[in-house]
PDB file of C-alpha atoms in Angstrom:
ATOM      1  CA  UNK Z 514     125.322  93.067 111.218  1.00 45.00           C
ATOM      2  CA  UNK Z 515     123.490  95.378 108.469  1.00 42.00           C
ATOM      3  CA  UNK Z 516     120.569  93.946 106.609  1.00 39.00           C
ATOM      4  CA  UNK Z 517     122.704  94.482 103.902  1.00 40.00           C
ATOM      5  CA  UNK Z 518     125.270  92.114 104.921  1.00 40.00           C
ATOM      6  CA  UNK Z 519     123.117  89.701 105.465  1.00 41.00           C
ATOM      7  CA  UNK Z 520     121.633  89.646 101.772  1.00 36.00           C
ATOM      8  CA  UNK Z 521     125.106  90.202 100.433  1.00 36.00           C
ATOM      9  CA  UNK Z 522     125.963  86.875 102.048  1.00 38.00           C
ATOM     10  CA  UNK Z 523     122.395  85.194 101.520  1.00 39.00           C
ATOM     11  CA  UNK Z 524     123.626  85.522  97.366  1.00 39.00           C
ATOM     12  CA  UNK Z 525     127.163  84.799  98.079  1.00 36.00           C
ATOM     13  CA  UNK Z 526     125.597  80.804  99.402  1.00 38.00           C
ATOM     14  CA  UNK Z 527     122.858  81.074  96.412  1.00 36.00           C
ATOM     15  CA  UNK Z 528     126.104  81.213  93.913  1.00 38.00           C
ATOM     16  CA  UNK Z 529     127.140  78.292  95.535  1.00 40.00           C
ATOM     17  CA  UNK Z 530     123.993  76.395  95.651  1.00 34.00           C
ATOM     18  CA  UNK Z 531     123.685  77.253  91.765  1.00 38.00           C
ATOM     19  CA  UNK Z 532     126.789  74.487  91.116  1.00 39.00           C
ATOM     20  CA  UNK Z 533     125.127  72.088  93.916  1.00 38.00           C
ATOM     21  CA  UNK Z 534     124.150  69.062  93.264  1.00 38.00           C
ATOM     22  CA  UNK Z 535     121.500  68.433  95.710  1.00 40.00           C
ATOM     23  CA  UNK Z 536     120.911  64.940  97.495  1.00 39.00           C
ATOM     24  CA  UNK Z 537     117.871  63.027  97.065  1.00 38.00           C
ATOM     25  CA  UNK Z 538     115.509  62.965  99.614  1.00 39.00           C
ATOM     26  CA  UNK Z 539     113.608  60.093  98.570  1.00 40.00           C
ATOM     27  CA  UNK Z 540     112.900  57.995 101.439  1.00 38.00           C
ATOM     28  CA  UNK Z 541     112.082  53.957 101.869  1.00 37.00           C
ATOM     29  CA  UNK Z 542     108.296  53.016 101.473  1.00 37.00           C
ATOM     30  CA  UNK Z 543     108.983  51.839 104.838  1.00 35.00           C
ATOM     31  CA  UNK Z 544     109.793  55.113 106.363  1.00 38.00           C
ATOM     32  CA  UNK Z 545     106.940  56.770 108.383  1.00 45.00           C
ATOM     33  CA  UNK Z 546     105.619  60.129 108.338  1.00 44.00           C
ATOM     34  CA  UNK Z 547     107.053  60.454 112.052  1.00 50.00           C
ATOM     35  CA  UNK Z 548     110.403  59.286 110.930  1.00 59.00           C
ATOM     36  CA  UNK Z 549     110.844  62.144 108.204  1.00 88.00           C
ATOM     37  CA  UNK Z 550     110.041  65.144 111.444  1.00 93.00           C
ATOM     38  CA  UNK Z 551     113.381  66.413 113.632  1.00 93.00           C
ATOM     39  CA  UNK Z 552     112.634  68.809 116.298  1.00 96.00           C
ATOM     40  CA  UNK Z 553     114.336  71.041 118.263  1.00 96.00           C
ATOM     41  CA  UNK Z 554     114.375  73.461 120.665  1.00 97.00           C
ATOM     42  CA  UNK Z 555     116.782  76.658 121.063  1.00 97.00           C
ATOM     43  CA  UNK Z 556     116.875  78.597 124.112  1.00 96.00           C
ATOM     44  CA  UNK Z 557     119.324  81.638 123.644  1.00 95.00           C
ATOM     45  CA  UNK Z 558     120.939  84.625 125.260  1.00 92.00           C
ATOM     46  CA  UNK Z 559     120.747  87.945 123.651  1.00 91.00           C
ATOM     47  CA  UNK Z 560     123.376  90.443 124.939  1.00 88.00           C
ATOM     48  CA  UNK Z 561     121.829  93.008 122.892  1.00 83.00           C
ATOM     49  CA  UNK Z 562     122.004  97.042 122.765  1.00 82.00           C
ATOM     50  CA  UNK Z 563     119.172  99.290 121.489  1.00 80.00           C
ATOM     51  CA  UNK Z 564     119.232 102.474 119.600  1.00 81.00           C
ATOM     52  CA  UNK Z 565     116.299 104.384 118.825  1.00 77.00           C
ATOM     53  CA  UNK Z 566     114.532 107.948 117.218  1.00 75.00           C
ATOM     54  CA  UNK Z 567     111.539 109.148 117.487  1.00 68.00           C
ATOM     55  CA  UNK Z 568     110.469 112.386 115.293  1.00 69.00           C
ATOM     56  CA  UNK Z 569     107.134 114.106 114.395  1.00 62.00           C
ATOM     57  CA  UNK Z 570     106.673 115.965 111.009  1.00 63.00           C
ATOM     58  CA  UNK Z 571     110.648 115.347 110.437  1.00 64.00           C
ATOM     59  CA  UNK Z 572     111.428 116.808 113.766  1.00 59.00           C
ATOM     60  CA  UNK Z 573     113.369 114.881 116.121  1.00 55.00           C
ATOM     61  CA  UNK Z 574     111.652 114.840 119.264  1.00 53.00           C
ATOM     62  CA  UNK Z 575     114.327 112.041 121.374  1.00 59.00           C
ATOM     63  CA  UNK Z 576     116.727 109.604 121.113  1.00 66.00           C
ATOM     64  CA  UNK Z 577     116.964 106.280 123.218  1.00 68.00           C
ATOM     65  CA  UNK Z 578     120.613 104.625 123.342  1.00 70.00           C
ATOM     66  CA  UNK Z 579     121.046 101.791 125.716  1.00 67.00           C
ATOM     67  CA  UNK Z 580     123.978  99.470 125.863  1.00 71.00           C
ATOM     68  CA  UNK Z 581     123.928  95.909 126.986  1.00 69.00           C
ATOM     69  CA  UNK Z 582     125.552  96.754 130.334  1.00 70.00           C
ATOM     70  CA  UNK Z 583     122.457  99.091 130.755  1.00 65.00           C
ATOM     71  CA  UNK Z 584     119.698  96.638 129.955  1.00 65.00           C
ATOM     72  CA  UNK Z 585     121.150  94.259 132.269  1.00 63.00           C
ATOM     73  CA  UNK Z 586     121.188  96.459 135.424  1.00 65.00           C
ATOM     74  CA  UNK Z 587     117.485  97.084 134.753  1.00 68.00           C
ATOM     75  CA  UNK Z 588     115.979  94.299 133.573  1.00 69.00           C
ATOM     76  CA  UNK Z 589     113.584  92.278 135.740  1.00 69.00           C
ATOM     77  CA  UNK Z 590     112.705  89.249 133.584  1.00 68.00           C
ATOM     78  CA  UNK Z 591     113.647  87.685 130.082  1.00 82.00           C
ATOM     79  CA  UNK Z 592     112.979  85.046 127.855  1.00 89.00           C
ATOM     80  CA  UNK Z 593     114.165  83.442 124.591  1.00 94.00           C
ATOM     81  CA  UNK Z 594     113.648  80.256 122.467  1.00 96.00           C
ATOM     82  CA  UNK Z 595     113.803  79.135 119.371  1.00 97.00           C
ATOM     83  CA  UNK Z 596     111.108  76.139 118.262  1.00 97.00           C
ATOM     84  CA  UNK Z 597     111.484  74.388 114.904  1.00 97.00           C
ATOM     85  CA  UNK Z 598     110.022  71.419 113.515  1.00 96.00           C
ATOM     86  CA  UNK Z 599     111.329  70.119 109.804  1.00 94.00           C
ATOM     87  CA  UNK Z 600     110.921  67.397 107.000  1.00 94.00           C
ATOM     88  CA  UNK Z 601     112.850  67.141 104.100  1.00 91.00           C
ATOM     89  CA  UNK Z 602     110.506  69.396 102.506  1.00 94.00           C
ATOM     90  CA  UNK Z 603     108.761  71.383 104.535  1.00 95.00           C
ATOM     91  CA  UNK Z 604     108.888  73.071 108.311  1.00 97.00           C
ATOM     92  CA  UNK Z 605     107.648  75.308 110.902  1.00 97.00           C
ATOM     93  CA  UNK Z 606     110.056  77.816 112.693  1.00 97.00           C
ATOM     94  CA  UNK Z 607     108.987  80.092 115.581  1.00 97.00           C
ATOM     95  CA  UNK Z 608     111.089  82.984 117.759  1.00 97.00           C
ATOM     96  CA  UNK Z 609     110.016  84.366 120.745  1.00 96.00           C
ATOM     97  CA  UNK Z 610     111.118  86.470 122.797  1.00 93.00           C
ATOM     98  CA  UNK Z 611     109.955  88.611 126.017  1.00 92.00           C
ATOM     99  CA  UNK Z 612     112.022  91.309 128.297  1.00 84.00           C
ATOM    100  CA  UNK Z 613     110.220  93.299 130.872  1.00 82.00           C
ATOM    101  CA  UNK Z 614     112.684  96.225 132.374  1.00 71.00           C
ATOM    102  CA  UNK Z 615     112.328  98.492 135.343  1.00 62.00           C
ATOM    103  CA  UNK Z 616     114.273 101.100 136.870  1.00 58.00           C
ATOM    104  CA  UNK Z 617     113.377 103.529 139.644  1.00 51.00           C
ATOM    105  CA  UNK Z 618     114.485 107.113 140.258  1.00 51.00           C
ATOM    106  CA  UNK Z 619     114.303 110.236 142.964  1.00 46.00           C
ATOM    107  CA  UNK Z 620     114.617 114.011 141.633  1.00 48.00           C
ATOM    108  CA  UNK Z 621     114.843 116.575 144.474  1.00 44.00           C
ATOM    109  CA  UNK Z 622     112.951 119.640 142.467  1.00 47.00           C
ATOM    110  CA  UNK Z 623     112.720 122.699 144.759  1.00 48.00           C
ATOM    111  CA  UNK Z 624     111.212 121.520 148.191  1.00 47.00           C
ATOM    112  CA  UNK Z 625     109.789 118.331 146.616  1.00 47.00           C
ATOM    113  CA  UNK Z 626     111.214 114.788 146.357  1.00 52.00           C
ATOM    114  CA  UNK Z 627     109.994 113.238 143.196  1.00 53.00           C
ATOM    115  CA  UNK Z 628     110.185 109.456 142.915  1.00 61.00           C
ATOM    116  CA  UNK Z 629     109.927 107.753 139.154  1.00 56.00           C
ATOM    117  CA  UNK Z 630     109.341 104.456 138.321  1.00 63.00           C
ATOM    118  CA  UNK Z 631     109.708 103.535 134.383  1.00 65.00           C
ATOM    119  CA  UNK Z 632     108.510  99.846 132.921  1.00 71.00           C
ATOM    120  CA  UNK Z 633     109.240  98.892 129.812  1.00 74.00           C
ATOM    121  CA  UNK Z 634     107.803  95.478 128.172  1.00 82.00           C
ATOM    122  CA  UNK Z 635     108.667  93.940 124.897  1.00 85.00           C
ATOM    123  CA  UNK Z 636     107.309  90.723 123.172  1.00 91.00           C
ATOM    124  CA  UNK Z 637     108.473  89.814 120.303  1.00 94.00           C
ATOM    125  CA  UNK Z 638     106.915  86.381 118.007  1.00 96.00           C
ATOM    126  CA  UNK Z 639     108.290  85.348 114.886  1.00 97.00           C
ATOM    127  CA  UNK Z 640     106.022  82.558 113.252  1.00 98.00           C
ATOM    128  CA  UNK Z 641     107.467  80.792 109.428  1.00 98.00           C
ATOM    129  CA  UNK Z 642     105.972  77.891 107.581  1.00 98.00           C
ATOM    130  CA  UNK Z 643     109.367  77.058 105.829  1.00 97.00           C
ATOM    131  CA  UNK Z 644     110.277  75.071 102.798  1.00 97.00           C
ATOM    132  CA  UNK Z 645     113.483  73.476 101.511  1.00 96.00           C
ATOM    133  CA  UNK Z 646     115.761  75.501  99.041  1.00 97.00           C
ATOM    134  CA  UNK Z 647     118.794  72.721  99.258  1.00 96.00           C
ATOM    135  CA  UNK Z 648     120.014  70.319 101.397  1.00 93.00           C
ATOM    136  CA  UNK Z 649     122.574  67.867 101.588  1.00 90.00           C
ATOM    137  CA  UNK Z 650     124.082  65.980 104.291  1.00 84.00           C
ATOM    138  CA  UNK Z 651     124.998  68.195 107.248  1.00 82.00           C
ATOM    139  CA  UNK Z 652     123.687  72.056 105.138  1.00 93.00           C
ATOM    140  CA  UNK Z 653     120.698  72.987 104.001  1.00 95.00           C
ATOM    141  CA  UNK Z 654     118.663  76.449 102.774  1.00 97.00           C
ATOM    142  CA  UNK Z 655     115.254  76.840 103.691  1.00 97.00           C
ATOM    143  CA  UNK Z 656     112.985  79.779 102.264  1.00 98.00           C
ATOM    144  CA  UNK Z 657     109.984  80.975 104.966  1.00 97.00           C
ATOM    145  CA  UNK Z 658     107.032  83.283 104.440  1.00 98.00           C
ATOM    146  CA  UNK Z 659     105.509  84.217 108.090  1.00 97.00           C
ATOM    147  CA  UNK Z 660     104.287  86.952 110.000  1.00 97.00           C
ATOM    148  CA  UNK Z 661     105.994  89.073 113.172  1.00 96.00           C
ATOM    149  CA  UNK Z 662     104.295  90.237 115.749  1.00 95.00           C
ATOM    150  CA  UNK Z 663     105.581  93.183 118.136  1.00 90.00           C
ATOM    151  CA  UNK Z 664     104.084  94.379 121.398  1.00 88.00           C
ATOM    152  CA  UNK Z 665     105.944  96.969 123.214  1.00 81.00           C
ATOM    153  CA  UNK Z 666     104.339  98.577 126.535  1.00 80.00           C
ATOM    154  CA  UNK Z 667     106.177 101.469 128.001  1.00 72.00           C
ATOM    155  CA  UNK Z 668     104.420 103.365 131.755  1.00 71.00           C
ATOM    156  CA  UNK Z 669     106.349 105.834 133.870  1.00 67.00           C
ATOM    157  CA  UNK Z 670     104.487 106.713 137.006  1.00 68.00           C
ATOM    158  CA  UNK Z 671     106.064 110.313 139.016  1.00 63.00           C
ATOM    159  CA  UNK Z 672     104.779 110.365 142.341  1.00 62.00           C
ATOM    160  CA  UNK Z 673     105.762 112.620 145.556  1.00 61.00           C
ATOM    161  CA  UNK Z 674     105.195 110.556 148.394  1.00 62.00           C
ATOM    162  CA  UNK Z 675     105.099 113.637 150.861  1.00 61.00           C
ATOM    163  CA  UNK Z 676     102.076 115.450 149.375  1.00 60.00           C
ATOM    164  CA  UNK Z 677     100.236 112.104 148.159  1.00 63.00           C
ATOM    165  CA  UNK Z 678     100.196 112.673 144.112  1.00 61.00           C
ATOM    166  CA  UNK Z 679     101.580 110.792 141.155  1.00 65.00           C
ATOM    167  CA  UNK Z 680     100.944 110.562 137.854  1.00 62.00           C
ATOM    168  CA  UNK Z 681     101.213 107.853 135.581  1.00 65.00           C
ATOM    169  CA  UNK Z 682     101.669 107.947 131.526  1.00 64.00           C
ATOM    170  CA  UNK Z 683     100.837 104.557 129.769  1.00 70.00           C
ATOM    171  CA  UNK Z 684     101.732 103.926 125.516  1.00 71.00           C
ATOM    172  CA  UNK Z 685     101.289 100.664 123.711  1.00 79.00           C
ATOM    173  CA  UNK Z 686     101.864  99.401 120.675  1.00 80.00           C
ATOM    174  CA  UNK Z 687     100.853  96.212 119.087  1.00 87.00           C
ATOM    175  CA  UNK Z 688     101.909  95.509 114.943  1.00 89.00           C
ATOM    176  CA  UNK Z 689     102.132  92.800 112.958  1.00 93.00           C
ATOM    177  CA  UNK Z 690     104.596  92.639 109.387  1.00 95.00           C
ATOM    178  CA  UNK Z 691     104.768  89.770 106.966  1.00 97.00           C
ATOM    179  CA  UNK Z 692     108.153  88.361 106.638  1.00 97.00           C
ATOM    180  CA  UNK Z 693     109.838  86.623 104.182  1.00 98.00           C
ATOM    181  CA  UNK Z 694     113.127  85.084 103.870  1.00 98.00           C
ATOM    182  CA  UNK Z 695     115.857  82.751 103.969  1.00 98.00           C
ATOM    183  CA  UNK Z 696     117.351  80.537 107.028  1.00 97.00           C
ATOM    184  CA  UNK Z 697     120.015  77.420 107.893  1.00 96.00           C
ATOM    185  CA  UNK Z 698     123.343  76.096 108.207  1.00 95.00           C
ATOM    186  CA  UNK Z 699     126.307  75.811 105.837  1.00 95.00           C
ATOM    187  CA  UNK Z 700     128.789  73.006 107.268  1.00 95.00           C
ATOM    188  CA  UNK Z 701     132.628  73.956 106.916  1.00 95.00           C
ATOM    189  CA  UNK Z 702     134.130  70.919 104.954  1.00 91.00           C
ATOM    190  CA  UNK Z 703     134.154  67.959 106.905  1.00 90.00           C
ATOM    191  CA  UNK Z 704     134.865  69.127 110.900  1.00 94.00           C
ATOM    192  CA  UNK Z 705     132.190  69.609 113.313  1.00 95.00           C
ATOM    193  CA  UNK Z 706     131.878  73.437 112.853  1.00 97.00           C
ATOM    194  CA  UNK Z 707     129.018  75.057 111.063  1.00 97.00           C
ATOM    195  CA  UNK Z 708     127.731  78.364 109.909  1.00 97.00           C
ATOM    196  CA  UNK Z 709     124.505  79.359 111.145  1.00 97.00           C
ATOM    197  CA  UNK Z 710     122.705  82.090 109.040  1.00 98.00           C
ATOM    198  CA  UNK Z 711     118.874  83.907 108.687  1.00 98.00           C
ATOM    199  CA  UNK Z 712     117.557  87.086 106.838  1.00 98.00           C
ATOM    200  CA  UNK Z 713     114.273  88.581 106.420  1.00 98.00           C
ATOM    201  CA  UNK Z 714     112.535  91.478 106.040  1.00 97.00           C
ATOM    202  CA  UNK Z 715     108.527  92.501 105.414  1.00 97.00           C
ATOM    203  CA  UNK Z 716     106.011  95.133 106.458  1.00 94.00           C
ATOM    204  CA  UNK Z 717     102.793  95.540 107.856  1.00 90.00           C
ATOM    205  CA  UNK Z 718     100.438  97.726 110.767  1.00 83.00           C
ATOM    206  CA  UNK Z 719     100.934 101.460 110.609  1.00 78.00           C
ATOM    207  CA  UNK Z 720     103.254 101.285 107.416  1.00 80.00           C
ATOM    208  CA  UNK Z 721     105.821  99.279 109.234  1.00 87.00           C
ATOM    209  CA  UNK Z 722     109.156  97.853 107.984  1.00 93.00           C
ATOM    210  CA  UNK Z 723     111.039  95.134 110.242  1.00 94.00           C
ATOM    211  CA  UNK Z 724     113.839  92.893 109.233  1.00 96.00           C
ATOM    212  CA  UNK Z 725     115.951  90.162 111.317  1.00 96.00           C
ATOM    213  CA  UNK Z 726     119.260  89.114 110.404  1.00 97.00           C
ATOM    214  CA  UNK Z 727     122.310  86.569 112.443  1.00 97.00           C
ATOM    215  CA  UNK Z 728     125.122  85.246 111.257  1.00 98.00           C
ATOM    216  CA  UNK Z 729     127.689  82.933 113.195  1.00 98.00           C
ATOM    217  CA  UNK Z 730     129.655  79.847 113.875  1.00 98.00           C
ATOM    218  CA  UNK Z 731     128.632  76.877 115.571  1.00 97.00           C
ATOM    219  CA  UNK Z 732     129.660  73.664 116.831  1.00 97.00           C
ATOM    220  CA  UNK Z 733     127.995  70.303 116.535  1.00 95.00           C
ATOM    221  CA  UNK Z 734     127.457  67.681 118.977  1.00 95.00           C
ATOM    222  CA  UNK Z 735     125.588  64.250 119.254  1.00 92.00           C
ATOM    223  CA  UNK Z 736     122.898  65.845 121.638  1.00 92.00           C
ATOM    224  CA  UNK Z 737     122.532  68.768 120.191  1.00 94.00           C
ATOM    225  CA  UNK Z 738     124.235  72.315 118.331  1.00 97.00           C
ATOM    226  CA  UNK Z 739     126.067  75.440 120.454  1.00 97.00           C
ATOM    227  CA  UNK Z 740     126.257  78.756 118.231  1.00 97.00           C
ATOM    228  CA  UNK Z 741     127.518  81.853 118.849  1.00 97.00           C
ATOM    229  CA  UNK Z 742     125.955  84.672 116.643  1.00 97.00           C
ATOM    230  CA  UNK Z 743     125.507  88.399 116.012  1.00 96.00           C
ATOM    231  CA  UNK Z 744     121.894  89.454 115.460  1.00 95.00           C
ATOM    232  CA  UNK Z 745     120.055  92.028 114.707  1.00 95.00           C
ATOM    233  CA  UNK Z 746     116.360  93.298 114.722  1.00 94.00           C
ATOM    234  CA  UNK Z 747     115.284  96.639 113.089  1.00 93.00           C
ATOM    235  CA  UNK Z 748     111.765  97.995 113.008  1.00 90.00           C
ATOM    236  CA  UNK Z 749     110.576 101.084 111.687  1.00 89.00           C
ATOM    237  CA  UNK Z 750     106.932 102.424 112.047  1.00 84.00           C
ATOM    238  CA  UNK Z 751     104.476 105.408 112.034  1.00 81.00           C
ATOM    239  CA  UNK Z 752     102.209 105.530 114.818  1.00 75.00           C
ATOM    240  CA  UNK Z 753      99.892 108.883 115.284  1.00 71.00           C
ATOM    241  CA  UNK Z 754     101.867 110.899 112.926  1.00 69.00           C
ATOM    242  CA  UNK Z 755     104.932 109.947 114.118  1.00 71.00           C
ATOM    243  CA  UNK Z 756     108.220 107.941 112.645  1.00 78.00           C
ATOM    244  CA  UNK Z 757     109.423 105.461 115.191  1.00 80.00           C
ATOM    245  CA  UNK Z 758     113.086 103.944 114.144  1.00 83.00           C
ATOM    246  CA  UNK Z 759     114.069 100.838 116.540  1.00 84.00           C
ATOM    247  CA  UNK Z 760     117.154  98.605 116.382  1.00 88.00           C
ATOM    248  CA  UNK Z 761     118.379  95.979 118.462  1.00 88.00           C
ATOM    249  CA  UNK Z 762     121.246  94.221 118.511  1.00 91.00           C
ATOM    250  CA  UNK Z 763     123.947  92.107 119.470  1.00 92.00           C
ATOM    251  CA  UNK Z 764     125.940  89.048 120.202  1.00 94.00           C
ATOM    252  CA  UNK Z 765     123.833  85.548 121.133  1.00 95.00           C
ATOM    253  CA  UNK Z 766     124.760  82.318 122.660  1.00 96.00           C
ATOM    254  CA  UNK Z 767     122.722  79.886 121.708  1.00 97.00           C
ATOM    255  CA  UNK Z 768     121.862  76.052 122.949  1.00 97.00           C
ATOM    256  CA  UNK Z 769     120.195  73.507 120.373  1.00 97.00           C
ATOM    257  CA  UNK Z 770     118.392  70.539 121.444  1.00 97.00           C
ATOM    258  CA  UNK Z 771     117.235  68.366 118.945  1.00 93.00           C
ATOM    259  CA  UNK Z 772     115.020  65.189 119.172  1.00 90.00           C
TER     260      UNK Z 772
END
């Protein structure tokens, strides 16, 4: 899913809010401050596929494609969650996410057997103070201004075990964008079915532009929420002269625990 698709639906639910009447969420005197809080935790599994440029005074210099099938062969360890924490009026929402890849290699050039070895680490924070746009019953709209944070180390070591050399080649990059944008669930009608929905998009570190985007259905339960979505994550950056163009994504399966 495009960016643009996901603001073309973002003001397709913003028509509809404009005719909502929204519910009062004016609570009892007797209600406590602990009462008004819901948590919940997400833990998810991203299925995604990466495309990438890289090019240096407008000339390409290489291209990464990698489908899902091809992380999964390679990858060595993974993590994702999703930790929220909402009022009526106000909440916290946090992303992260972690993959650390690997694959190994032998090139017989001339007489010599070279061996490569090629890591590839990503972590990837998304941290929102959020506030309430609408909500009613079993829907609600919340807007977020936050800040993402990418870290992305990449090392290929090329060694030739027979003659005792290698040589290793190390690149990191660490940059942080401010995000804004808009997050929830729209409920379809009465049934236990939901649509699940976030945008946003900022800039930052070495004129950066990210935006994240997912859009799905969902199912509702009395423990918790399961979700199926298609995501998306795009960054763009210029590190050292060069234009970086990165985009991940993807179908997720997601598993919502709220207490």
């Amino acid at each position: 899913m495009t960016l643009r698709t996901a603001l073309l639906i973002g003001g397709i639910l913003a028509a509809q809010l404009a005719t909502a009447q929204p519910v009062s969420s004016t609570s009892s005197s007797s209600t406590s401050l602990k009462d008004q809080w819901s948590y919940s935790i997400t833990p998810y599994i991203w299925a995604l596929g990466v495309r990438g440029s890289l090019s240096h005074n407008n000339l390409s210099t290489g291209q990464i494609k990698l489908t899902p099938g091809d992380l999964i062969s390679d990858i060595k360890m993974a993590a994702m969650i999703v930790a929220e924490a909402r009022s009526p009026k106000f909440g916290l929402y946090l992303d992260v996410m972690y993959g650390d890849l690997g694959k190994n290699t032998s090139t017989v050039i001339g007489r010599a057997d070279l061996n490569a070895n090629t890591t590839a680490k990503l972590s990837m924070i998304t941290l929102a103070p959020s506030f309430n746009l609408y909500a009613s019953k079993s829907s609600y709209v919340d807007g977020l201004i936050g800040a993402r944070y990418l870290w992305l180390n990449a090392s290929t070591t090329i060694s030739d075990p027979a003659l005792g050399v290698s040589f290793k080649e190390t690149s990191t990059e660490n940059i942080t964008a401010a995000i804004a944008g808009v997050k929830g669930r729209w409920n379809l009608g009465d049934s236990k079915y939901f649509v699940p929905f976030y945008v946003d998009a900022g800039g930052g570190q070495s004129s950066s532009f990210t935006s994240q985007a997912y859009l799905g259905i969902g199912r509702t339960y009395d423990w918790g929420d399961v979700s199926l979505v298609a995501k998306n994550v795009y960054y763009q950056f210029k590190p050292n002269n060069a234009n970086v163009d990165l985009n991940m994504f993807g179908a997720a399966v997601a598993v919502t625990f709220r207490f």
